[in-house]
mmCIF file of C-alpha atoms in Angstrom:
data_model
loop_
_atom_site.group_PDB
_atom_site.id
_atom_site.type_symbol
_atom_site.label_atom_id
_atom_site.label_comp_id
_atom_site.label_asym_id
_atom_site.label_seq_id
_atom_site.Cartn_x
_atom_site.Cartn_y
_atom_site.Cartn_z
ATOM 1 C CA UNK A 1 13.144 10.272 29.970
ATOM 2 C CA UNK A 2 10.911 9.404 32.997
ATOM 3 C CA UNK A 3 12.793 7.874 35.859
ATOM 4 C CA UNK A 4 12.266 4.087 36.524
ATOM 5 C CA UNK A 5 11.644 4.783 40.324
ATOM 6 C CA UNK A 6 8.696 7.243 39.679
ATOM 7 C CA UNK A 7 6.091 4.521 38.822
ATOM 8 C CA UNK A 8 4.479 4.503 42.239
ATOM 9 C CA UNK A 9 1.365 2.274 42.915
ATOM 10 C CA UNK A 10 -0.550 1.525 39.878
ATOM 11 C CA UNK A 11 -3.548 -0.323 38.576
ATOM 12 C CA UNK A 12 -3.155 -3.137 36.203
ATOM 13 C CA UNK A 13 -2.275 -1.821 32.762
ATOM 14 C CA UNK A 14 -5.029 -2.266 30.173
ATOM 15 C CA UNK A 15 -4.568 -2.364 26.286
ATOM 16 C CA UNK A 16 -5.710 0.496 24.184
ATOM 17 C CA UNK A 17 -9.526 0.613 23.414
ATOM 18 C CA UNK A 18 -8.958 -0.571 19.750
ATOM 19 C CA UNK A 19 -7.029 -3.685 21.135
ATOM 20 C CA UNK A 20 -9.594 -4.435 23.647
ATOM 21 C CA UNK A 21 -12.239 -4.388 20.707
ATOM 22 C CA UNK A 22 -9.986 -6.859 18.959
ATOM 23 C CA UNK A 23 -9.637 -9.112 21.869
ATOM 24 C CA UNK A 24 -13.495 -9.349 22.022
ATOM 25 C CA UNK A 25 -13.648 -10.128 18.479
ATOM 26 C CA UNK A 26 -10.576 -12.656 18.268
ATOM 27 C CA UNK A 27 -8.886 -13.318 21.506
ATOM 28 C CA UNK A 28 -7.005 -16.199 19.623
ATOM 29 C CA UNK A 29 -4.943 -15.970 16.607
ATOM 30 C CA UNK A 30 -3.086 -18.410 14.189
ATOM 31 C CA UNK A 31 -0.367 -17.967 11.668
ATOM 32 C CA UNK A 32 -0.171 -18.919 7.900
ATOM 33 C CA UNK A 33 2.633 -19.926 5.606
ATOM 34 C CA UNK A 34 3.615 -20.753 2.018
ATOM 35 C CA UNK A 35 5.387 -19.370 -1.108
ATOM 36 C CA UNK A 36 5.846 -19.164 -4.811
ATOM 37 C CA UNK A 37 9.285 -18.858 -6.244
ATOM 38 C CA UNK A 38 9.916 -15.663 -8.206
ATOM 39 C CA UNK A 39 11.795 -15.271 -11.555
ATOM 40 C CA UNK A 40 15.433 -15.745 -11.303
ATOM 41 C CA UNK A 41 16.024 -12.457 -13.004
ATOM 42 C CA UNK A 42 14.315 -10.527 -10.234
ATOM 43 C CA UNK A 43 17.416 -9.364 -8.045
ATOM 44 C CA UNK A 44 17.686 -6.831 -5.288
ATOM 45 C CA UNK A 45 20.224 -3.910 -5.542
ATOM 46 C CA UNK A 46 20.882 -2.607 -2.226
ATOM 47 C CA UNK A 47 23.584 -1.510 0.285
ATOM 48 C CA UNK A 48 23.722 -3.274 3.771
ATOM 49 C CA UNK A 49 24.444 -1.350 6.943
ATOM 50 C CA UNK A 50 26.285 -3.253 9.588
ATOM 51 C CA UNK A 51 24.666 -3.609 13.136
ATOM 52 C CA UNK A 52 26.255 -4.965 16.307
ATOM 53 C CA UNK A 53 24.858 -8.211 18.000
ATOM 54 C CA UNK A 54 24.654 -9.861 21.419
ATOM 55 C CA UNK A 55 22.903 -12.627 23.236
ATOM 56 C CA UNK A 56 21.794 -13.565 26.744
ATOM 57 C CA UNK A 57 19.108 -15.433 28.595
ATOM 58 C CA UNK A 58 16.268 -14.842 31.044
ATOM 59 C CA UNK A 59 13.657 -16.979 32.653
ATOM 60 C CA UNK A 60 10.147 -15.988 31.735
ATOM 61 C CA UNK A 61 7.293 -15.821 34.307
ATOM 62 C CA UNK A 62 4.852 -18.577 33.536
ATOM 63 C CA UNK A 63 1.716 -16.824 34.847
ATOM 64 C CA UNK A 64 2.092 -13.470 33.393
ATOM 65 C CA UNK A 65 1.701 -11.882 36.754
ATOM 66 C CA UNK A 66 5.094 -10.610 37.992
ATOM 67 C CA UNK A 67 6.651 -8.344 40.602
ATOM 68 C CA UNK A 68 7.812 -5.096 38.777
ATOM 69 C CA UNK A 69 11.450 -4.612 39.977
ATOM 70 C CA UNK A 70 11.083 -0.810 39.356
ATOM 71 C CA UNK A 71 7.912 -0.264 41.395
ATOM 72 C CA UNK A 72 7.919 -3.087 43.930
ATOM 73 C CA UNK A 73 4.216 -3.846 42.888
ATOM 74 C CA UNK A 74 2.718 -6.536 40.738
ATOM 75 C CA UNK A 75 2.145 -5.860 37.062
ATOM 76 C CA UNK A 76 -0.050 -7.972 34.641
ATOM 77 C CA UNK A 77 1.013 -7.448 31.034
ATOM 78 C CA UNK A 78 -1.413 -10.008 29.805
ATOM 79 C CA UNK A 79 -5.012 -8.995 29.440
ATOM 80 C CA UNK A 80 -7.677 -10.946 31.232
ATOM 81 C CA UNK A 81 -9.838 -12.097 28.210
ATOM 82 C CA UNK A 82 -12.482 -13.833 30.057
ATOM 83 C CA UNK A 83 -14.240 -16.796 28.416
ATOM 84 C CA UNK A 84 -12.123 -19.081 26.406
ATOM 85 C CA UNK A 85 -14.622 -19.462 23.581
ATOM 86 C CA UNK A 86 -15.180 -16.650 21.353
ATOM 87 C CA UNK A 87 -17.990 -15.998 18.856
ATOM 88 C CA UNK A 88 -16.754 -16.679 15.476
ATOM 89 C CA UNK A 89 -13.856 -18.846 16.727
ATOM 90 C CA UNK A 90 -15.798 -21.711 18.165
ATOM 91 C CA UNK A 91 -13.628 -24.363 20.008
ATOM 92 C CA UNK A 92 -10.597 -21.963 20.306
ATOM 93 C CA UNK A 93 -8.646 -22.422 23.708
ATOM 94 C CA UNK A 94 -6.310 -19.756 24.985
ATOM 95 C CA UNK A 95 -2.568 -20.888 24.820
ATOM 96 C CA UNK A 96 -2.202 -20.509 28.518
ATOM 97 C CA UNK A 97 -4.780 -22.958 29.141
ATOM 98 C CA UNK A 98 -3.652 -25.394 26.493
ATOM 99 C CA UNK A 99 -0.051 -25.233 27.796
ATOM 100 C CA UNK A 100 -1.320 -25.960 31.400
ATOM 101 C CA UNK A 101 -3.296 -28.898 30.178
ATOM 102 C CA UNK A 102 -0.361 -30.432 28.324
ATOM 103 C CA UNK A 103 2.217 -29.599 31.175
ATOM 104 C CA UNK A 104 4.500 -28.072 28.459
ATOM 105 C CA UNK A 105 6.703 -25.041 28.194
ATOM 106 C CA UNK A 106 6.663 -22.700 25.321
ATOM 107 C CA UNK A 107 9.900 -22.497 23.235
ATOM 108 C CA UNK A 108 11.098 -18.837 22.983
ATOM 109 C CA UNK A 109 13.783 -16.989 21.188
ATOM 110 C CA UNK A 110 16.936 -16.538 23.072
ATOM 111 C CA UNK A 111 17.058 -13.269 24.786
ATOM 112 C CA UNK A 112 19.661 -10.577 24.182
ATOM 113 C CA UNK A 113 22.045 -9.499 27.135
ATOM 114 C CA UNK A 114 20.570 -6.453 29.072
ATOM 115 C CA UNK A 115 21.345 -3.176 27.367
ATOM 116 C CA UNK A 116 23.046 -1.844 30.307
ATOM 117 C CA UNK A 117 24.414 -5.201 31.529
ATOM 118 C CA UNK A 118 21.819 -4.962 34.266
ATOM 119 C CA UNK A 119 17.943 -4.364 34.337
ATOM 120 C CA UNK A 120 17.159 -0.870 33.262
ATOM 121 C CA UNK A 121 13.928 0.234 31.495
ATOM 122 C CA UNK A 122 15.561 3.430 30.124
ATOM 123 C CA UNK A 123 18.455 1.626 28.600
ATOM 124 C CA UNK A 124 16.229 -1.064 27.043
ATOM 125 C CA UNK A 125 13.754 1.433 25.507
ATOM 126 C CA UNK A 126 16.848 3.416 24.190
ATOM 127 C CA UNK A 127 18.370 0.442 22.580
ATOM 128 C CA UNK A 128 15.143 -0.939 21.186
ATOM 129 C CA UNK A 129 13.846 2.511 19.577
ATOM 130 C CA UNK A 130 17.319 3.145 18.206
ATOM 131 C CA UNK A 131 17.216 -0.258 16.434
ATOM 132 C CA UNK A 132 13.848 0.093 15.015
ATOM 133 C CA UNK A 133 14.312 3.677 13.646
ATOM 134 C CA UNK A 134 17.895 3.227 12.143
ATOM 135 C CA UNK A 135 17.799 2.090 8.356
ATOM 136 C CA UNK A 136 20.104 -0.790 7.785
ATOM 137 C CA UNK A 137 19.927 -1.029 3.972
ATOM 138 C CA UNK A 138 19.717 1.475 1.012
ATOM 139 C CA UNK A 139 17.469 0.849 -2.026
ATOM 140 C CA UNK A 140 17.760 2.777 -5.272
ATOM 141 C CA UNK A 141 14.195 2.092 -6.339
ATOM 142 C CA UNK A 142 11.264 1.859 -3.910
ATOM 143 C CA UNK A 143 7.577 1.300 -4.188
ATOM 144 C CA UNK A 144 5.682 3.733 -1.757
ATOM 145 C CA UNK A 145 1.850 3.945 -1.002
ATOM 146 C CA UNK A 146 0.930 6.487 -3.593
ATOM 147 C CA UNK A 147 3.178 7.702 -6.707
ATOM 148 C CA UNK A 148 0.967 10.768 -7.176
ATOM 149 C CA UNK A 149 2.367 12.291 -4.024
ATOM 150 C CA UNK A 150 5.686 13.596 -3.220
ATOM 151 C CA UNK A 151 8.072 10.549 -2.923
ATOM 152 C CA UNK A 152 9.388 11.662 0.491
ATOM 153 C CA UNK A 153 5.800 12.121 1.927
ATOM 154 C CA UNK A 154 4.427 8.955 0.306
ATOM 155 C CA UNK A 155 7.058 6.931 1.866
ATOM 156 C CA UNK A 156 6.099 8.185 5.472
ATOM 157 C CA UNK A 157 4.136 5.005 5.886
ATOM 158 C CA UNK A 158 6.113 2.312 4.306
ATOM 159 C CA UNK A 159 8.350 1.494 1.408
ATOM 160 C CA UNK A 160 9.263 -1.734 -0.471
ATOM 161 C CA UNK A 161 12.587 -2.367 -2.320
ATOM 162 C CA UNK A 162 11.870 -3.102 -6.028
ATOM 163 C CA UNK A 163 15.219 -2.753 -7.502
ATOM 164 C CA UNK A 164 15.646 -5.471 -10.162
ATOM 165 C CA UNK A 165 11.955 -5.978 -10.546
ATOM 166 C CA UNK A 166 9.910 -5.294 -13.749
ATOM 167 C CA UNK A 167 6.658 -3.765 -12.730
ATOM 168 C CA UNK A 168 3.907 -4.570 -13.344
ATOM 169 C CA UNK A 169 4.517 -8.292 -13.011
ATOM 170 C CA UNK A 170 2.583 -10.443 -15.315
ATOM 171 C CA UNK A 171 1.748 -14.260 -15.669
ATOM 172 C CA UNK A 172 4.357 -16.710 -14.452
ATOM 173 C CA UNK A 173 6.535 -13.813 -13.011
ATOM 174 C CA UNK A 174 3.601 -12.620 -10.726
ATOM 175 C CA UNK A 175 4.587 -11.541 -7.265
ATOM 176 C CA UNK A 176 2.648 -12.911 -4.215
ATOM 177 C CA UNK A 177 1.261 -10.335 -1.611
ATOM 178 C CA UNK A 178 -0.395 -10.900 1.635
ATOM 179 C CA UNK A 179 -2.113 -8.206 4.041
ATOM 180 C CA UNK A 180 -3.166 -8.746 7.415
ATOM 181 C CA UNK A 181 -5.122 -5.925 8.796
ATOM 182 C CA UNK A 182 -8.514 -5.137 10.412
ATOM 183 C CA UNK A 183 -10.707 -2.184 9.856
ATOM 184 C CA UNK A 184 -9.509 -1.537 6.120
ATOM 185 C CA UNK A 185 -6.354 0.107 7.162
ATOM 186 C CA UNK A 186 -4.477 -1.713 4.421
ATOM 187 C CA UNK A 187 -6.336 -0.397 1.345
ATOM 188 C CA UNK A 188 -3.259 1.479 0.101
ATOM 189 C CA UNK A 189 -0.986 -1.467 0.442
ATOM 190 C CA UNK A 190 -3.451 -3.585 -1.386
ATOM 191 C CA UNK A 191 -3.936 -0.945 -4.148
ATOM 192 C CA UNK A 192 -0.276 -0.760 -4.720
ATOM 193 C CA UNK A 193 0.262 -4.544 -4.975
ATOM 194 C CA UNK A 194 -2.553 -4.663 -7.431
ATOM 195 C CA UNK A 195 -0.907 -1.941 -9.461
ATOM 196 C CA UNK A 196 2.332 -3.851 -9.305
ATOM 197 C CA UNK A 197 0.753 -6.997 -10.787
ATOM 198 C CA UNK A 198 0.841 -9.114 -7.776
ATOM 199 C CA UNK A 199 -1.498 -11.812 -6.755
ATOM 200 C CA UNK A 200 -3.019 -10.180 -3.696
ATOM 201 C CA UNK A 201 -4.552 -11.936 -0.705
ATOM 202 C CA UNK A 202 -6.274 -9.791 1.934
ATOM 203 C CA UNK A 203 -6.921 -11.266 5.502
ATOM 204 C CA UNK A 204 -9.395 -9.678 7.727
ATOM 205 C CA UNK A 205 -11.855 -11.622 10.098
ATOM 206 C CA UNK A 206 -13.985 -8.581 10.315
ATOM 207 C CA UNK A 207 -14.942 -8.605 6.575
ATOM 208 C CA UNK A 208 -16.933 -12.121 6.644
ATOM 209 C CA UNK A 209 -19.657 -11.347 4.284
ATOM 210 C CA UNK A 210 -17.768 -9.059 1.759
ATOM 211 C CA UNK A 211 -17.088 -10.595 -1.586
ATOM 212 C CA UNK A 212 -13.681 -10.606 -3.115
ATOM 213 C CA UNK A 213 -13.536 -7.706 -5.643
ATOM 214 C CA UNK A 214 -12.041 -8.688 -8.868
ATOM 215 C CA UNK A 215 -8.400 -9.700 -8.412
ATOM 216 C CA UNK A 216 -8.147 -9.204 -4.511
ATOM 217 C CA UNK A 217 -8.742 -12.479 -2.827
ATOM 218 C CA UNK A 218 -10.230 -11.964 0.616
ATOM 219 C CA UNK A 219 -10.063 -14.487 3.556
ATOM 220 C CA UNK A 220 -11.741 -14.414 6.813
ATOM 221 C CA UNK A 221 -8.933 -16.148 8.628
ATOM 222 C CA UNK A 222 -6.322 -14.434 10.708
ATOM 223 C CA UNK A 223 -2.705 -15.247 11.993
ATOM 224 C CA UNK A 224 -1.849 -17.352 14.880
ATOM 225 C CA UNK A 225 1.578 -18.391 16.580
ATOM 226 C CA UNK A 226 0.205 -21.945 17.636
ATOM 227 C CA UNK A 227 -0.108 -25.175 15.779
ATOM 228 C CA UNK A 228 -3.287 -26.532 14.493
ATOM 229 C CA UNK A 229 -5.991 -27.906 16.839
ATOM 230 C CA UNK A 230 -7.005 -31.454 16.652
ATOM 231 C CA UNK A 231 -9.402 -31.926 13.692
ATOM 232 C CA UNK A 232 -8.724 -28.407 12.248
ATOM 233 C CA UNK A 233 -9.546 -28.168 8.546
ATOM 234 C CA UNK A 234 -6.686 -27.620 6.171
ATOM 235 C CA UNK A 235 -8.529 -25.030 3.991
ATOM 236 C CA UNK A 236 -9.300 -21.327 4.777
ATOM 237 C CA UNK A 237 -13.099 -21.651 4.729
ATOM 238 C CA UNK A 238 -13.665 -20.391 8.249
ATOM 239 C CA UNK A 239 -12.539 -17.865 10.793
ATOM 240 C CA UNK A 240 -10.225 -20.192 12.577
ATOM 241 C CA UNK A 241 -6.672 -18.512 13.035
ATOM 242 C CA UNK A 242 -3.818 -20.317 11.494
ATOM 243 C CA UNK A 243 -0.099 -20.265 11.393
ATOM 244 C CA UNK A 244 1.351 -18.298 8.493
ATOM 245 C CA UNK A 245 3.062 -21.536 7.072
ATOM 246 C CA UNK A 246 -0.374 -23.265 7.159
ATOM 247 C CA UNK A 247 -1.999 -20.400 5.202
ATOM 248 C CA UNK A 248 0.657 -20.442 2.697
ATOM 249 C CA UNK A 249 0.416 -24.151 2.186
ATOM 250 C CA UNK A 250 -3.223 -23.910 1.886
ATOM 251 C CA UNK A 251 -2.806 -21.366 -0.911
ATOM 252 C CA UNK A 252 -0.109 -23.120 -2.653
ATOM 253 C CA UNK A 253 2.626 -20.634 -2.019
ATOM 254 C CA UNK A 254 6.189 -21.672 -1.274
ATOM 255 C CA UNK A 255 6.981 -17.983 -0.490
ATOM 256 C CA UNK A 256 5.424 -14.701 -0.199
ATOM 257 C CA UNK A 257 7.249 -11.714 -1.786
ATOM 258 C CA UNK A 258 5.513 -9.003 0.209
ATOM 259 C CA UNK A 259 3.729 -9.076 3.467
ATOM 260 C CA UNK A 260 1.843 -6.350 5.139
ATOM 261 C CA UNK A 261 1.018 -7.077 8.766
ATOM 262 C CA UNK A 262 -0.813 -4.958 11.374
ATOM 263 C CA UNK A 263 -1.718 -7.542 14.212
ATOM 264 C CA UNK A 264 -2.980 -5.267 16.863
ATOM 265 C CA UNK A 265 -0.277 -6.452 19.282
ATOM 266 C CA UNK A 266 -0.156 -10.014 18.297
ATOM 267 C CA UNK A 267 3.065 -9.320 16.239
ATOM 268 C CA UNK A 268 5.377 -10.465 19.027
ATOM 269 C CA UNK A 269 4.343 -13.950 19.384
ATOM 270 C CA UNK A 270 3.783 -14.248 15.697
ATOM 271 C CA UNK A 271 7.162 -13.022 14.808
ATOM 272 C CA UNK A 272 8.492 -15.366 17.540
ATOM 273 C CA UNK A 273 6.821 -18.353 15.979
ATOM 274 C CA UNK A 274 8.282 -17.392 12.546
ATOM 275 C CA UNK A 275 11.658 -17.318 13.978
ATOM 276 C CA UNK A 276 11.195 -20.743 15.654
ATOM 277 C CA UNK A 277 9.435 -22.764 12.771
ATOM 278 C CA UNK A 278 11.646 -21.081 9.937
ATOM 279 C CA UNK A 279 8.758 -19.332 8.286
ATOM 280 C CA UNK A 280 11.056 -16.108 8.018
ATOM 281 C CA UNK A 281 12.959 -17.818 5.242
ATOM 282 C CA UNK A 282 9.768 -17.847 3.033
ATOM 283 C CA UNK A 283 9.215 -14.152 3.243
ATOM 284 C CA UNK A 284 10.893 -11.723 0.955
ATOM 285 C CA UNK A 285 9.764 -8.285 2.325
ATOM 286 C CA UNK A 286 7.716 -7.404 5.393
ATOM 287 C CA UNK A 287 5.737 -4.371 6.403
ATOM 288 C CA UNK A 288 5.174 -4.609 10.122
ATOM 289 C CA UNK A 289 3.403 -2.354 12.515
ATOM 290 C CA UNK A 290 4.566 -2.759 16.092
ATOM 291 C CA UNK A 291 2.486 -1.513 19.132
ATOM 292 C CA UNK A 292 4.182 -0.513 22.212
ATOM 293 C CA UNK A 293 1.413 0.880 24.493
ATOM 294 C CA UNK A 294 1.104 -2.538 26.181
ATOM 295 C CA UNK A 295 3.188 -5.753 26.287
ATOM 296 C CA UNK A 296 0.885 -7.550 23.593
ATOM 297 C CA UNK A 297 -0.782 -10.994 23.530
ATOM 298 C CA UNK A 298 0.724 -13.506 25.819
ATOM 299 C CA UNK A 299 3.779 -11.403 26.598
ATOM 300 C CA UNK A 300 4.480 -11.314 30.454
ATOM 301 C CA UNK A 301 7.065 -9.936 32.579
ATOM 302 C CA UNK A 302 7.955 -6.430 33.994
ATOM 303 C CA UNK A 303 8.484 -3.388 31.873
ATOM 304 C CA UNK A 304 12.199 -4.124 31.397
ATOM 305 C CA UNK A 305 11.794 -7.662 30.542
ATOM 306 C CA UNK A 306 9.026 -6.871 27.981
ATOM 307 C CA UNK A 307 11.068 -4.392 26.169
ATOM 308 C CA UNK A 308 14.065 -6.909 26.319
ATOM 309 C CA UNK A 309 11.826 -9.611 24.717
ATOM 310 C CA UNK A 310 10.753 -7.299 22.033
ATOM 311 C CA UNK A 311 14.201 -6.294 21.188
ATOM 312 C CA UNK A 312 15.306 -10.021 21.108
ATOM 313 C CA UNK A 313 12.481 -10.825 18.831
ATOM 314 C CA UNK A 314 13.431 -7.960 16.406
ATOM 315 C CA UNK A 315 17.053 -8.980 16.471
ATOM 316 C CA UNK A 316 16.217 -12.437 15.228
ATOM 317 C CA UNK A 317 14.989 -10.716 12.114
ATOM 318 C CA UNK A 318 18.491 -9.359 11.453
ATOM 319 C CA UNK A 319 20.107 -12.766 12.240
ATOM 320 C CA UNK A 320 17.690 -14.219 9.547
ATOM 321 C CA UNK A 321 18.861 -11.785 7.019
ATOM 322 C CA UNK A 322 16.269 -9.033 7.240
ATOM 323 C CA UNK A 323 17.420 -5.495 7.070
ATOM 324 C CA UNK A 324 15.386 -2.431 8.090
ATOM 325 C CA UNK A 325 14.607 -0.438 4.794
ATOM 326 C CA UNK A 326 12.260 2.221 6.290
ATOM 327 C CA UNK A 327 10.511 3.148 9.674
ATOM 328 C CA UNK A 328 7.798 5.493 10.210
ATOM 329 C CA UNK A 329 6.169 6.794 13.485
ATOM 330 C CA UNK A 330 2.631 6.110 14.385
ATOM 331 C CA UNK A 331 0.142 7.850 16.845
ATOM 332 C CA UNK A 332 0.715 7.958 20.735
ATOM 333 C CA UNK A 333 3.746 8.625 22.835
ATOM 334 C CA UNK A 334 3.780 6.024 25.509
ATOM 335 C CA UNK A 335 5.706 2.756 25.916
ATOM 336 C CA UNK A 336 4.137 0.424 28.283
ATOM 337 C CA UNK A 337 2.196 3.251 29.718
ATOM 338 C CA UNK A 338 5.318 5.321 30.257
ATOM 339 C CA UNK A 339 5.258 8.816 28.614
ATOM 340 C CA UNK A 340 8.774 9.180 27.050
ATOM 341 C CA UNK A 341 10.536 11.819 24.859
ATOM 342 C CA UNK A 342 11.241 10.979 21.332
ATOM 343 C CA UNK A 343 9.220 7.684 21.335
ATOM 344 C CA UNK A 344 6.046 6.757 19.815
ATOM 345 C CA UNK A 345 3.493 4.244 20.602
ATOM 346 C CA UNK A 346 3.383 2.645 17.101
ATOM 347 C CA UNK A 347 5.932 2.170 14.333
ATOM 348 C CA UNK A 348 5.512 0.723 10.749
ATOM 349 C CA UNK A 349 8.832 -0.984 9.877
ATOM 350 C CA UNK A 350 9.658 -1.981 6.335
ATOM 351 C CA UNK A 351 12.026 -5.013 6.251
ATOM 352 C CA UNK A 352 13.924 -6.619 3.273
ATOM 353 C CA UNK A 353 15.252 -10.173 3.394
ATOM 354 C CA UNK A 354 18.687 -10.102 1.819
ATOM 355 C CA UNK A 355 18.868 -13.846 1.606
ATOM 356 C CA UNK A 356 15.268 -14.221 0.261
ATOM 357 C CA UNK A 357 15.829 -13.803 -3.501
ATOM 358 C CA UNK A 358 16.131 -17.047 -5.569
#
């Protein structure tokens, strides 16, 4: 693994090109929420693997511009997004601007202790990667992207635990599925949810003019981690990003059985908000793509602090009863611009809420 002292003088890190395009399109995001109770006879059958825990604390940098303890130079892990108003999201204000105006400080999850009892980028990455690539639960019956393929190959992307489910679901037993993805990267997930008999909702702000095909209900809105703006409508008729809890409430869902979320680096603040506002309790299973090339939206700190924050957020999933069912590697081999052995830039993680069946 590359030594921490070899960074040298560096220019400000930039997000990947796809994320830059996403920033130009959205910049701001908002989160949804809601659920529908499932049948009492739908139970999970699985074996849970134990994982150690730990806690700690650290003070975040308010501006996002920090002095990198490893290189001695300033790093900016938050992308400069320019104008606060974005076409298609009229009236949106960046959270940093809103926080400054209000004079408030954002609540954050409690950070885990340093992996090596002191700051170390290598130790933080090794702990984090180990956690997101080690399955924590066994399931005897899984739902994978394509049944026509070899099961192992088909499960390379994601897997859902459907032990105890009678598929396809029908009528009052119907499961509820949400998919948040841009560029139609979620078509396989949506297809499988339809085959399972779920009520399927697809969220993509880039598909504004496309009608909902048959049973798929498409929405132009997107996820955010912030509360509603003054005067914001309660429905989903525009592109205004919303919290997950607000989306679920608008759709009349007390819970969502299956969520697929590829949030283009907004996942860390969105997950954090689900921890803080209790939305995690309303989710049964979560397929989450994490992006490690850059810190993500509104995540500041040096490289060690960023990875520590990621790990602390993921650990909160475990504390809430979620267990990792499956982990698959995506493209790229850098973490915060560091080329590291045995690591990838993206991972798709399949989580099961072991407390989520009612």
